[in-house]
mmCIF file of C-alpha atoms and ligand atoms in Angstrom:
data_model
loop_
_atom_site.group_PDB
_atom_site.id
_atom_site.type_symbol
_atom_site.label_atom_id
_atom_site.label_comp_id
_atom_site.label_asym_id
_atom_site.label_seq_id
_atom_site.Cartn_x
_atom_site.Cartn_y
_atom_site.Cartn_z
ATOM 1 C CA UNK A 1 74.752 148.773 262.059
ATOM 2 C CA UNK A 2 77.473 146.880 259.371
ATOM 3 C CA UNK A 3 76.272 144.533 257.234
ATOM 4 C CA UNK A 4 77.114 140.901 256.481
ATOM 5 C CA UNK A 5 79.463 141.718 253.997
ATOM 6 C CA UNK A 6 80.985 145.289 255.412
ATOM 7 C CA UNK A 7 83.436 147.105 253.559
ATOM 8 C CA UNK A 8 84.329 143.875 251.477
ATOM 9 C CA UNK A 9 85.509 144.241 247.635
ATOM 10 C CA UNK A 10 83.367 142.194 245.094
ATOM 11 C CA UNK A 11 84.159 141.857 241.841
ATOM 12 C CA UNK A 12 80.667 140.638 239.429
ATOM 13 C CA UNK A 13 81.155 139.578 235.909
ATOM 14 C CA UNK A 14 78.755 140.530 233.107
ATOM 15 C CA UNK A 15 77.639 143.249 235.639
ATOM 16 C CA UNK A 16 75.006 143.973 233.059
ATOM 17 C CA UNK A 17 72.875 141.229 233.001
ATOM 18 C CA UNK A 18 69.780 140.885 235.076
ATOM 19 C CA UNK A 19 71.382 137.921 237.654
ATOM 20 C CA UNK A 20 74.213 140.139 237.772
ATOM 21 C CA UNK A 21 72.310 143.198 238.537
ATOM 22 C CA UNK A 22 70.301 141.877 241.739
ATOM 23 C CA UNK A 23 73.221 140.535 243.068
ATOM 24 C CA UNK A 24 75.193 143.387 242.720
ATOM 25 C CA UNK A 25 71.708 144.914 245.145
ATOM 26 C CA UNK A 26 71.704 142.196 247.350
ATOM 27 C CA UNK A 27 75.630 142.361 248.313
ATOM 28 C CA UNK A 28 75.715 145.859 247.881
ATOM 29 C CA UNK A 29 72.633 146.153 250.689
ATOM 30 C CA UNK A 30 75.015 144.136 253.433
ATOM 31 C CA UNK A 31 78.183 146.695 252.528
ATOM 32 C CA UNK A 32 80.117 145.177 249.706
ATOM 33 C CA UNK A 33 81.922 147.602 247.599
ATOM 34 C CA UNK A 34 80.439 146.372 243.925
ATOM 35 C CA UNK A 35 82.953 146.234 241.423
ATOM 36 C CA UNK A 36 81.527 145.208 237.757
ATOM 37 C CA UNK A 37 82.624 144.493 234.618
ATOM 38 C CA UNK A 38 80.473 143.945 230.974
ATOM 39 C CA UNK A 39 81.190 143.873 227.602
ATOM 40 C CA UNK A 40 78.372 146.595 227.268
ATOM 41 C CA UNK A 41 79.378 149.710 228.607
ATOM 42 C CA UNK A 42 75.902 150.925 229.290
ATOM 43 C CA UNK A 43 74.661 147.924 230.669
ATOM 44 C CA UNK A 44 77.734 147.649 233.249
ATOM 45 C CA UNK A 45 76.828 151.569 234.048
ATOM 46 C CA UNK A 46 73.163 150.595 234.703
ATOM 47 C CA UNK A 47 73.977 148.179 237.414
ATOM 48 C CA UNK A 48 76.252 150.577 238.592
ATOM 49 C CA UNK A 49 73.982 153.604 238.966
ATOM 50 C CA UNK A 50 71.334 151.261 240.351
ATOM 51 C CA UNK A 51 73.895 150.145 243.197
ATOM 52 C CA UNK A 52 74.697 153.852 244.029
ATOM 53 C CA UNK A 53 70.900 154.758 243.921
ATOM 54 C CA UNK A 54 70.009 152.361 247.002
ATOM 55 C CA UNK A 55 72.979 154.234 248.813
ATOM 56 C CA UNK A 56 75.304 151.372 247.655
ATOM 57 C CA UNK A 57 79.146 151.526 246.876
ATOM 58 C CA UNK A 58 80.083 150.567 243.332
ATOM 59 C CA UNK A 59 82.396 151.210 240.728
ATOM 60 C CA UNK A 60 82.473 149.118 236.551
ATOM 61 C CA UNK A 61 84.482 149.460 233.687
ATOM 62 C CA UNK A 62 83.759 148.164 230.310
ATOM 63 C CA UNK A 63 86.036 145.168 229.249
ATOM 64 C CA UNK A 64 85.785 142.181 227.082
ATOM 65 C CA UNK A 65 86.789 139.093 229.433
ATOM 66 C CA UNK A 66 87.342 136.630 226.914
ATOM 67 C CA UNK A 67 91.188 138.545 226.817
ATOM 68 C CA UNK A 68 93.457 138.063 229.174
ATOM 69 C CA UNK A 69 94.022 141.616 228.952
ATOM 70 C CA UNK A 70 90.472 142.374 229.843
ATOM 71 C CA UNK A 71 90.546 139.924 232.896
ATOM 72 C CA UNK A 72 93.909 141.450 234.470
ATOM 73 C CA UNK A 73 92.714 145.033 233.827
ATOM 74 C CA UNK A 74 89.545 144.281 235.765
ATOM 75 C CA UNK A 75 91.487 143.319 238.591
ATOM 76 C CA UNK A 76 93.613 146.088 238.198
ATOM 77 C CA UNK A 77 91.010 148.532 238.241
ATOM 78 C CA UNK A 78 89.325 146.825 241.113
ATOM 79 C CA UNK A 79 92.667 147.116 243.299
ATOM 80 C CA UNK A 80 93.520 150.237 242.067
ATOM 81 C CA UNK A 81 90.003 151.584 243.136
ATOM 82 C CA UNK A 82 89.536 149.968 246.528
ATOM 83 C CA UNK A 83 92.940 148.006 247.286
ATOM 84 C CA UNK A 84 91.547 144.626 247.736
ATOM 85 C CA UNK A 85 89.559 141.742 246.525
ATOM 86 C CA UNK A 86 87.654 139.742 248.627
ATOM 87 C CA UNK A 87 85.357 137.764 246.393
ATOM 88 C CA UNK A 88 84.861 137.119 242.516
ATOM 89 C CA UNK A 89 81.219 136.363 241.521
ATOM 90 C CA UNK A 90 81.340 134.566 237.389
ATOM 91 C CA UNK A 91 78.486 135.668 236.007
ATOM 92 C CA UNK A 92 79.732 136.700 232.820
ATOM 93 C CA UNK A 93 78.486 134.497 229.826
ATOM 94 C CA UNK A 94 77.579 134.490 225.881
ATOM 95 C CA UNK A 95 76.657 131.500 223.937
ATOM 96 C CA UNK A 96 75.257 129.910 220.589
ATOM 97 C CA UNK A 97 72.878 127.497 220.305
ATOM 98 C CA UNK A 98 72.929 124.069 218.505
ATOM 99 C CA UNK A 99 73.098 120.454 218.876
ATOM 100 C CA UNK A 100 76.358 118.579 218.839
ATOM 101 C CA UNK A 101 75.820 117.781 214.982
ATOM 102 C CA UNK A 102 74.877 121.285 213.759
ATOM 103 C CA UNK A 103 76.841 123.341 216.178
ATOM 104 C CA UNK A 104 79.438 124.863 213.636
ATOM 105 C CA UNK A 105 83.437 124.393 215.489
ATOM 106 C CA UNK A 106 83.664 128.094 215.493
ATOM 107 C CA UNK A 107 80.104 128.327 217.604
ATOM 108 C CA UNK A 108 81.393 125.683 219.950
ATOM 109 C CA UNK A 109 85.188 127.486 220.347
ATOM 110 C CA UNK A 110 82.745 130.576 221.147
ATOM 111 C CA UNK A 111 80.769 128.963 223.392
ATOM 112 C CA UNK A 112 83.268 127.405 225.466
ATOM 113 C CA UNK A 113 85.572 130.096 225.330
ATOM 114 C CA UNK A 114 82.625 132.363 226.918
ATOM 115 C CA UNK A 115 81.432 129.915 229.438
ATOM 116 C CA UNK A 116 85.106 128.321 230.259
ATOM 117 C CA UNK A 117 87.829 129.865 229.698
ATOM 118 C CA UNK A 118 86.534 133.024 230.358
ATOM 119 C CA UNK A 119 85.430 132.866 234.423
ATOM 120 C CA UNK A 120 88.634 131.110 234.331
ATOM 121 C CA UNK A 121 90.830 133.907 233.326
ATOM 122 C CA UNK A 122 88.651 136.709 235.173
ATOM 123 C CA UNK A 123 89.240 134.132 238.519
ATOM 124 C CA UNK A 124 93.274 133.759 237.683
ATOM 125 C CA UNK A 125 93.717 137.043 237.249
ATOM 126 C CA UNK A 126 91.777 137.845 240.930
ATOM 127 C CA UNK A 127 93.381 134.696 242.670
ATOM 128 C CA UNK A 128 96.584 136.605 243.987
ATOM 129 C CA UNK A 129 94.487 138.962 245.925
ATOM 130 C CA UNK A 130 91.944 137.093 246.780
ATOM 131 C CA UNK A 131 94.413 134.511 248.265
ATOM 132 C CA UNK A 132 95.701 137.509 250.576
ATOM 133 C CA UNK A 133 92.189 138.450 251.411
ATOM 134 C CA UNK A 134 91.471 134.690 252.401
ATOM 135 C CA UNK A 135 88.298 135.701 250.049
ATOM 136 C CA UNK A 136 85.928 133.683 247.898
ATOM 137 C CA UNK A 137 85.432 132.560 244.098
ATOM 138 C CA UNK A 138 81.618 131.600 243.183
ATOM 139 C CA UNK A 139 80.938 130.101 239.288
ATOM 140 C CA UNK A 140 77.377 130.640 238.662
ATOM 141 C CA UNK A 141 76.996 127.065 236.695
ATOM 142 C CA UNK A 142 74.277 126.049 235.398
ATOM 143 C CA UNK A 143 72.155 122.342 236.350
ATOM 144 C CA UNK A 144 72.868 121.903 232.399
ATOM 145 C CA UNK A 145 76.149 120.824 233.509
ATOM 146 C CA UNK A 146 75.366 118.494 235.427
ATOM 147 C CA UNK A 147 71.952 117.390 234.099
ATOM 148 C CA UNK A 148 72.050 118.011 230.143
ATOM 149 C CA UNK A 149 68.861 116.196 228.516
ATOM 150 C CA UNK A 150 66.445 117.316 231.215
ATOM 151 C CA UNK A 151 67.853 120.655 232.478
ATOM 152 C CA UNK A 152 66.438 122.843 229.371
ATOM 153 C CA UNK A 153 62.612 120.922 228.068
ATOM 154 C CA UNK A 154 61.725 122.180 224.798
ATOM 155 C CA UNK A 155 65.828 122.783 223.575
ATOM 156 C CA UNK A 156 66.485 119.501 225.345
ATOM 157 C CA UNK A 157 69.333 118.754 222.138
ATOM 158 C CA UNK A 158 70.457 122.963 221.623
ATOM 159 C CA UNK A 159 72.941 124.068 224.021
ATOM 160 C CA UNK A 160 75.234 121.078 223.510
ATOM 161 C CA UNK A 161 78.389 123.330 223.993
ATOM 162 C CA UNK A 162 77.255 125.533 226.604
ATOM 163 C CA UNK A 163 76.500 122.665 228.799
ATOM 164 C CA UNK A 164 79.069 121.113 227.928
ATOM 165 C CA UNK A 165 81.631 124.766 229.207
ATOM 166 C CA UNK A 166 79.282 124.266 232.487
ATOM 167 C CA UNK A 167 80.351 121.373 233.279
ATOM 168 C CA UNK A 168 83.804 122.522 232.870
ATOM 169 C CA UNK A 169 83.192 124.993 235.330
ATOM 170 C CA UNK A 170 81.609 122.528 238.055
ATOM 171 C CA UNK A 171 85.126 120.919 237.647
ATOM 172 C CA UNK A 172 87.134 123.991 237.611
ATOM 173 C CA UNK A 173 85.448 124.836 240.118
ATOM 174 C CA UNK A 174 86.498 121.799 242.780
ATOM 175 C CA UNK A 175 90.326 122.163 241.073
ATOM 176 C CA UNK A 176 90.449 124.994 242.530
ATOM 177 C CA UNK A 177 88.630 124.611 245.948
ATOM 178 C CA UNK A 178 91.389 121.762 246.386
ATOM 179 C CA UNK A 179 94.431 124.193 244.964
ATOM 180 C CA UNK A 180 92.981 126.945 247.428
ATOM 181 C CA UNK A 181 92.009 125.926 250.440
ATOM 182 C CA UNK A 182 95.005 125.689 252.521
ATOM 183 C CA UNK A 183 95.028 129.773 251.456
ATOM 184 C CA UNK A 184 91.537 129.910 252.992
ATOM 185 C CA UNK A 185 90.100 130.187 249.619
ATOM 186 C CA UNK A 186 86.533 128.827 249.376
ATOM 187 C CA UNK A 187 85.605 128.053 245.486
ATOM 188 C CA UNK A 188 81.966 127.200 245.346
ATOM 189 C CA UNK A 189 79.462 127.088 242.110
ATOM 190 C CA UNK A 190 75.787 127.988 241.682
ATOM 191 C CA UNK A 191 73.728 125.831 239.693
ATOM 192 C CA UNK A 192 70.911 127.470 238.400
ATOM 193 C CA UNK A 193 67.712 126.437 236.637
ATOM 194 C CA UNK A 194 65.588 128.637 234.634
ATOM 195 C CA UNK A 195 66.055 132.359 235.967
ATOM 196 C CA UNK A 196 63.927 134.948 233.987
ATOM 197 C CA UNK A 197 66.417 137.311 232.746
ATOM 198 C CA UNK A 198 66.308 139.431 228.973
ATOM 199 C CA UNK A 199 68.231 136.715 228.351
ATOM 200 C CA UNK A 200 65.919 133.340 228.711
ATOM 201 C CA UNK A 201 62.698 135.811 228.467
ATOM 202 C CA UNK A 202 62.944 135.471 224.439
ATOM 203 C CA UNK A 203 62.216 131.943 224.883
ATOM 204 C CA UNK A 204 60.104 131.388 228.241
ATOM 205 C CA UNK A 205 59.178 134.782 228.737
ATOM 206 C CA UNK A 206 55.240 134.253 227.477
ATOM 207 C CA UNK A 207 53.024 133.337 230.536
ATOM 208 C CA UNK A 208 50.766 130.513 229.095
ATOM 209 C CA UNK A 209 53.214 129.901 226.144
ATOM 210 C CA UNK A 210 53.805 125.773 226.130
ATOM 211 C CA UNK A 211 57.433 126.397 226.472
ATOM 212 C CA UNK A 212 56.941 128.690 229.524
ATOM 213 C CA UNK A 213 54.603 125.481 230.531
ATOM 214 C CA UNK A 214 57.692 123.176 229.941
ATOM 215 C CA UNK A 215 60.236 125.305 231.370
ATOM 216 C CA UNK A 216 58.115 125.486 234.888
ATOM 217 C CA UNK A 217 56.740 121.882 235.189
ATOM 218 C CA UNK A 218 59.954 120.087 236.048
ATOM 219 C CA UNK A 219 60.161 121.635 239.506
ATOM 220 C CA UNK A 220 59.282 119.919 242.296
ATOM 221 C CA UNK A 221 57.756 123.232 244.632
ATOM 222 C CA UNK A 222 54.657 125.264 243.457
ATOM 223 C CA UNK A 223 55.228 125.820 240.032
ATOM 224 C CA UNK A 224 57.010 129.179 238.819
ATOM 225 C CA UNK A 225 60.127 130.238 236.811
ATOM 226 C CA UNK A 226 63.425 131.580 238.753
ATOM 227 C CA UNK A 227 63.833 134.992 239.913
ATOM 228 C CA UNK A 228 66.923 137.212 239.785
ATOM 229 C CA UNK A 229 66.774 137.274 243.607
ATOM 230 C CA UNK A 230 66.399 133.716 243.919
ATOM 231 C CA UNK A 231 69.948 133.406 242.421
ATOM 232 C CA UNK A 232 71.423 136.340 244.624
ATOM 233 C CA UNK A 233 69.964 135.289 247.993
ATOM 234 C CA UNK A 234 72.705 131.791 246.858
ATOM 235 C CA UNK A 235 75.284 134.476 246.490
ATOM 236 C CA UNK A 236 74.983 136.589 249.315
ATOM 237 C CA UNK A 237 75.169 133.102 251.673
ATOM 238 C CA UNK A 238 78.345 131.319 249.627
ATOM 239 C CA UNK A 239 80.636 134.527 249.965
ATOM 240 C CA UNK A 240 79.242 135.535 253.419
ATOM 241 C CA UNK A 241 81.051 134.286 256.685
ATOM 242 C CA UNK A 242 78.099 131.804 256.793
ATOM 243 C CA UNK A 243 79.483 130.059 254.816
ATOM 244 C CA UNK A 244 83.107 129.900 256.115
ATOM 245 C CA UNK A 245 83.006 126.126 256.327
ATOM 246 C CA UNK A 246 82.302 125.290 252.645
ATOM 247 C CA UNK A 247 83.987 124.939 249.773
ATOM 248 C CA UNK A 248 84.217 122.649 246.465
ATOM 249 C CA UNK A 249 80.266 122.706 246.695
ATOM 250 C CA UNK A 250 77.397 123.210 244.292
ATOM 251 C CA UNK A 251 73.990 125.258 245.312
ATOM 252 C CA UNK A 252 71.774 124.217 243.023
ATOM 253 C CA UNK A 253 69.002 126.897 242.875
ATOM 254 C CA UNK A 254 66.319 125.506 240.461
ATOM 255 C CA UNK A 255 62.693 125.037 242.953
ATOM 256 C CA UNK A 256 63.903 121.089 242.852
ATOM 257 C CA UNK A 257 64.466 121.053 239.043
ATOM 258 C CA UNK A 258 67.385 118.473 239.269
ATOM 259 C CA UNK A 259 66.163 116.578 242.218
ATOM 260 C CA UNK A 260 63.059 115.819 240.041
ATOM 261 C CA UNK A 261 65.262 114.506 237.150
ATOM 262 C CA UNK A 262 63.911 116.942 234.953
ATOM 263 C CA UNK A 263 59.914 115.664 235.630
ATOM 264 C CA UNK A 264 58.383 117.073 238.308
ATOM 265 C CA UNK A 265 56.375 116.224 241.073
ATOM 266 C CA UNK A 266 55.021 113.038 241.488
ATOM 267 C CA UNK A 267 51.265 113.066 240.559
ATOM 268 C CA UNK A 268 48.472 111.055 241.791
ATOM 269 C CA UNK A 269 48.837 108.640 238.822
ATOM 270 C CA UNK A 270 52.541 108.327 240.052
ATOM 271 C CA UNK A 271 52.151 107.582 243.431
ATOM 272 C CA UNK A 272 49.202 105.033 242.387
ATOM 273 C CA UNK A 273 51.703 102.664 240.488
ATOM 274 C CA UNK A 274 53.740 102.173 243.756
ATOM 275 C CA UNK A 275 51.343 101.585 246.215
HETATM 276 N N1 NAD B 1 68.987 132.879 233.126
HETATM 277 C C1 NAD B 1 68.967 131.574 233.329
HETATM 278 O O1 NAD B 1 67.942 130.894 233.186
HETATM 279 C C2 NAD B 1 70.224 130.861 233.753
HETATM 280 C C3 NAD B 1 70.143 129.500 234.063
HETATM 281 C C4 NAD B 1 71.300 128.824 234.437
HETATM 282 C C5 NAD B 1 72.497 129.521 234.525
HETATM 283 N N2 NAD B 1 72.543 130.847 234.209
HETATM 284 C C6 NAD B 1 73.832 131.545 234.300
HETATM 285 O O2 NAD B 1 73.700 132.718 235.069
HETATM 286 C C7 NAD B 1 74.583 133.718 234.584
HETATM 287 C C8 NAD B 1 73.812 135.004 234.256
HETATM 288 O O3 NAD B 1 72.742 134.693 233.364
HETATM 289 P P1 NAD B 1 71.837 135.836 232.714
HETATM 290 O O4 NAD B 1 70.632 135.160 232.192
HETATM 291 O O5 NAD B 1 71.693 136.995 233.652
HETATM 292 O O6 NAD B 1 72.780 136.214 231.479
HETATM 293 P P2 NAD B 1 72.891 137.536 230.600
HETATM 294 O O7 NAD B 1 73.267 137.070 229.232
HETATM 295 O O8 NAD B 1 71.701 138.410 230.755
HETATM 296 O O9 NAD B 1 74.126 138.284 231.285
HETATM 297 C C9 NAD B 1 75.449 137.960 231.011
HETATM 298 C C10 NAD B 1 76.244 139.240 230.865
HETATM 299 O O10 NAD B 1 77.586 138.891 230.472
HETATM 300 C C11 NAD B 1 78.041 139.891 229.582
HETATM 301 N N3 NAD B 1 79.143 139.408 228.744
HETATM 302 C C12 NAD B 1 79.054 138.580 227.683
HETATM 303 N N4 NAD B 1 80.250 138.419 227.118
HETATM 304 C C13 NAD B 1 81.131 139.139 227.845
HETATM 305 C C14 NAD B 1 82.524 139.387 227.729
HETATM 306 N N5 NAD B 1 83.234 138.852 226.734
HETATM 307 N N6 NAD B 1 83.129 140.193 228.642
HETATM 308 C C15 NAD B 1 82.377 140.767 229.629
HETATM 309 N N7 NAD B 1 81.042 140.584 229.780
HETATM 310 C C16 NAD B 1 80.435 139.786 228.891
HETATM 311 C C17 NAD B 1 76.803 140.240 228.752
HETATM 312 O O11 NAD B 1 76.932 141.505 228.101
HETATM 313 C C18 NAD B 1 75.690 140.180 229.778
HETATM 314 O O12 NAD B 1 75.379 141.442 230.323
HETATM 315 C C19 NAD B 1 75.281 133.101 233.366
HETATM 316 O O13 NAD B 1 76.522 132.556 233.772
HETATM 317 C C20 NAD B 1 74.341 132.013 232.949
HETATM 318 O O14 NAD B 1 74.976 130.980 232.236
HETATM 319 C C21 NAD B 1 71.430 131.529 233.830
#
């Protein structure tokens, strides 16, 4: 039996992280050959020995991403390993906090540099052999980008410059859909809401906590936080040949986050006013 994704090379950003990690799982599973990068040489391992545990093929090296150098060595390695890319996956992100009065300029330049400029390099640096693959290029966004003031309750006015870099990459995104497709390039993003990760558990991670209470309650469908999974299941489907007829789209993956406007289901109360 092949899989969905036989034999195909795909490359994951920030291979460390938790999103990252059951991605790299859920392609892996269908036959993709992972190929990871991370800042943190242990963490990119981790995801790397956890691929090649299930019976999964995958290879990482440690690079920084926000070089140039870093992004063309990654697709160096990946070709040099396996001779092909198929698909880039941007997962890859740091960021600082802060509103747009007391984010410092070097916090923002950071911020957007990690969240920009940085899937941007990884992707240019993949594009020529993705273009002869006819592969795929997925940003995983973030509804901040689209939806700052209700995406993130409780730090509604703190991540002024990294939603600002996701919306970037929602544009990015479509430039390149538009630049690509005659190649038979699809460029697609992932919007996520709030996926616990090691990352977001600092701040939502407490069951019962009113911010984990204000983090779930905008969603529209029975009320719990992202998974991991949730976010690789989007994955799987945008660089799958399920997909082959889009491109220049968003998933948002968020339980109805957006679609809510950032308020949730309509209660009883609600409904009673427009009867
Ligand atoms: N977790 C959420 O709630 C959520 C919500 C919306 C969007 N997202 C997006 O999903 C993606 C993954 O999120 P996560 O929570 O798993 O993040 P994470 O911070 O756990 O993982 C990101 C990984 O990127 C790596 N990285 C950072 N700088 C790097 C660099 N210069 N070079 C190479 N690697 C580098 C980190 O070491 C880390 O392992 C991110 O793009 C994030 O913006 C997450």
């Amino acid at each position: 039996m092949t899989g969905r994704l036989q034999d195909r090379v795909v490359l994951i950003t920030g291979s460390g992280g938790d999103i990252a990690k059951a991605t790299a799982l859920t392609l892996a599973r269908e036959g993709a050959r992972i190929v990871g990068t991370d800042i943190d040489a242990a963490l990119a391992e981790a995801t790397t020995t956890a691929v090649r545990n299930a019976g999964g093929e995958a290879a990482s090296i440690a690079l920084d991403l926000s070089d140039d150098a870093g992004a063309q060595e990654f697709s160096r390695f990946a070709l040099e390993r396996y001779g092909r890319i198929d698909a880039i996956v941007n997962n890859a992100k740091a960021a600082r906090a802060g509103s747009g009065e007391s984010t410092s300029p070097d916090a923002w330049r950071f911020t957007i540099d990690r969240n920009l400029t940085m899937p941007w390099l990884a992707t240019r640096a993949a594009i020529p052999a993705i273009r002869a693959a006819q592969g795929s290029i997925v940003f995983i966004a973030s509804v901040s980008g689209a939806l700052f003031g209700t995406g993130y309750p409780g730090n509604t006015t703190n991540l002024v410059a990294y939603s600002t870099a996701k919306a970037g990459v929602l544009r990015l995104s479509v430039a390149l859909a538009n630049e690509l497709g005659s190649a038979g390039v699809r460029v697609n993003t992932i919007s996520p809401g709030v996926v616990e990760t090691t990352a977001t558990r600092r701040t939502y991670g407490d069951p019962g906590s009113p911010r984990r209470e204000l983090a779930t309650r905008p969603a529209l469908l029975p009320q719990r936080i992202g998974r991991p999974q949730d976010i690789a299941n989007g994955v799987l489907f945008l660089v799958s040949d399920e997909a082959s007829w889009i491109t220049g789209s968003d998933l948002r993956i968020d339980g109805g986050w957006a679609a809510s406007g950032g308020v949730g289901p309509a209660t009883d109360a609600d409904l009673a006013t427009v009867r």
